Short mmCIF file of C-alpha atoms in Angstrom, two decimals:
data_model
loop_
_atom_site.label_atom_id
_atom_site.label_comp_id
_atom_site.label_asym_id
_atom_site.label_seq_id
_atom_site.Cartn_x
_atom_site.Cartn_y
_atom_site.Cartn_z
CA MET H 1 0.02 0.01 0.00
CA GLU H 2 1.51 3.28 -1.06
CA SER H 3 1.02 6.36 1.10
CA ALA H 4 -0.64 9.43 -0.37
CA ASN H 5 2.10 11.53 1.24
CA ARG H 6 5.43 10.70 -0.37
CA TRP H 7 7.32 12.55 2.40
CA ARG H 8 5.75 10.49 5.19
CA PRO H 9 6.24 10.73 8.17
CA PHE H 10 6.95 14.38 7.33
CA CYS H 11 4.49 16.79 5.74
CA CYS H 12 6.85 17.87 2.97
CA GLU H 13 10.42 17.65 1.67
CA ARG H 14 11.38 20.86 3.51
CA CYS H 15 10.45 19.34 6.86
CA ARG H 16 12.19 16.09 5.98
CA MET H 17 15.39 17.98 5.10
CA ALA H 18 15.16 20.14 8.24
CA ASP H 19 14.92 16.98 10.37
CA LEU H 20 17.85 15.38 8.55
CA GLY H 21 19.89 18.56 9.11
CA ASP H 22 19.12 18.42 12.84
CA TRP H 23 20.41 14.83 13.02
CA LEU H 24 23.53 15.59 10.99
CA SER H 25 24.38 18.68 13.07
CA GLU H 26 23.78 16.63 16.24
CA GLY H 27 20.85 18.85 17.21
CA ASN H 28 18.92 15.61 17.72
CA ARG H 29 20.51 12.89 19.81
CA ILE H 30 19.52 9.53 21.20
CA PRO H 31 20.45 9.51 24.90
CA ALA H 32 23.11 7.00 25.89
CA LEU H 33 22.71 4.63 28.75
CA GLU H 34 24.71 5.33 31.89
CA ASP H 35 28.04 3.57 32.08
CA ASP H 36 27.64 -0.04 33.15
CA PRO H 37 30.93 -1.55 34.34
CA SER H 38 29.66 -5.04 33.56
CA MET H 39 29.56 -4.12 29.84
CA GLU H 40 33.25 -3.16 29.65
CA LEU H 41 35.73 -5.46 27.94
CA PRO H 42 38.78 -6.62 29.87
CA ASP H 43 42.13 -5.15 28.85
CA ASP H 44 43.22 -8.55 27.53
CA ALA H 45 40.13 -9.05 25.30
CA GLY H 46 42.33 -10.22 22.43
CA PHE H 47 41.85 -7.32 20.06
CA PRO H 48 44.85 -6.23 17.99
CA VAL H 49 46.56 -3.02 19.03
CA ASN H 50 46.77 -0.52 16.17
CA ASP H 51 49.50 1.64 17.63
CA PRO H 52 51.96 2.77 14.95
CA MET H 53 54.51 3.63 17.64
CA GLN H 54 54.81 -0.06 18.57
CA GLN H 55 55.58 -1.22 15.03
#
């Protein structure tokens, strides 16, 4: 089923572009969860170190 409003959920292209601009300029943000220590990876998680000074 095709919507009668091609800019849905916005009323028009101008509003769609204004909303996109707000996201790109970080005017809109999704709040982050508070730090949860149980979600942190240990220092020896096995990921490669990309430090050019150690090469």
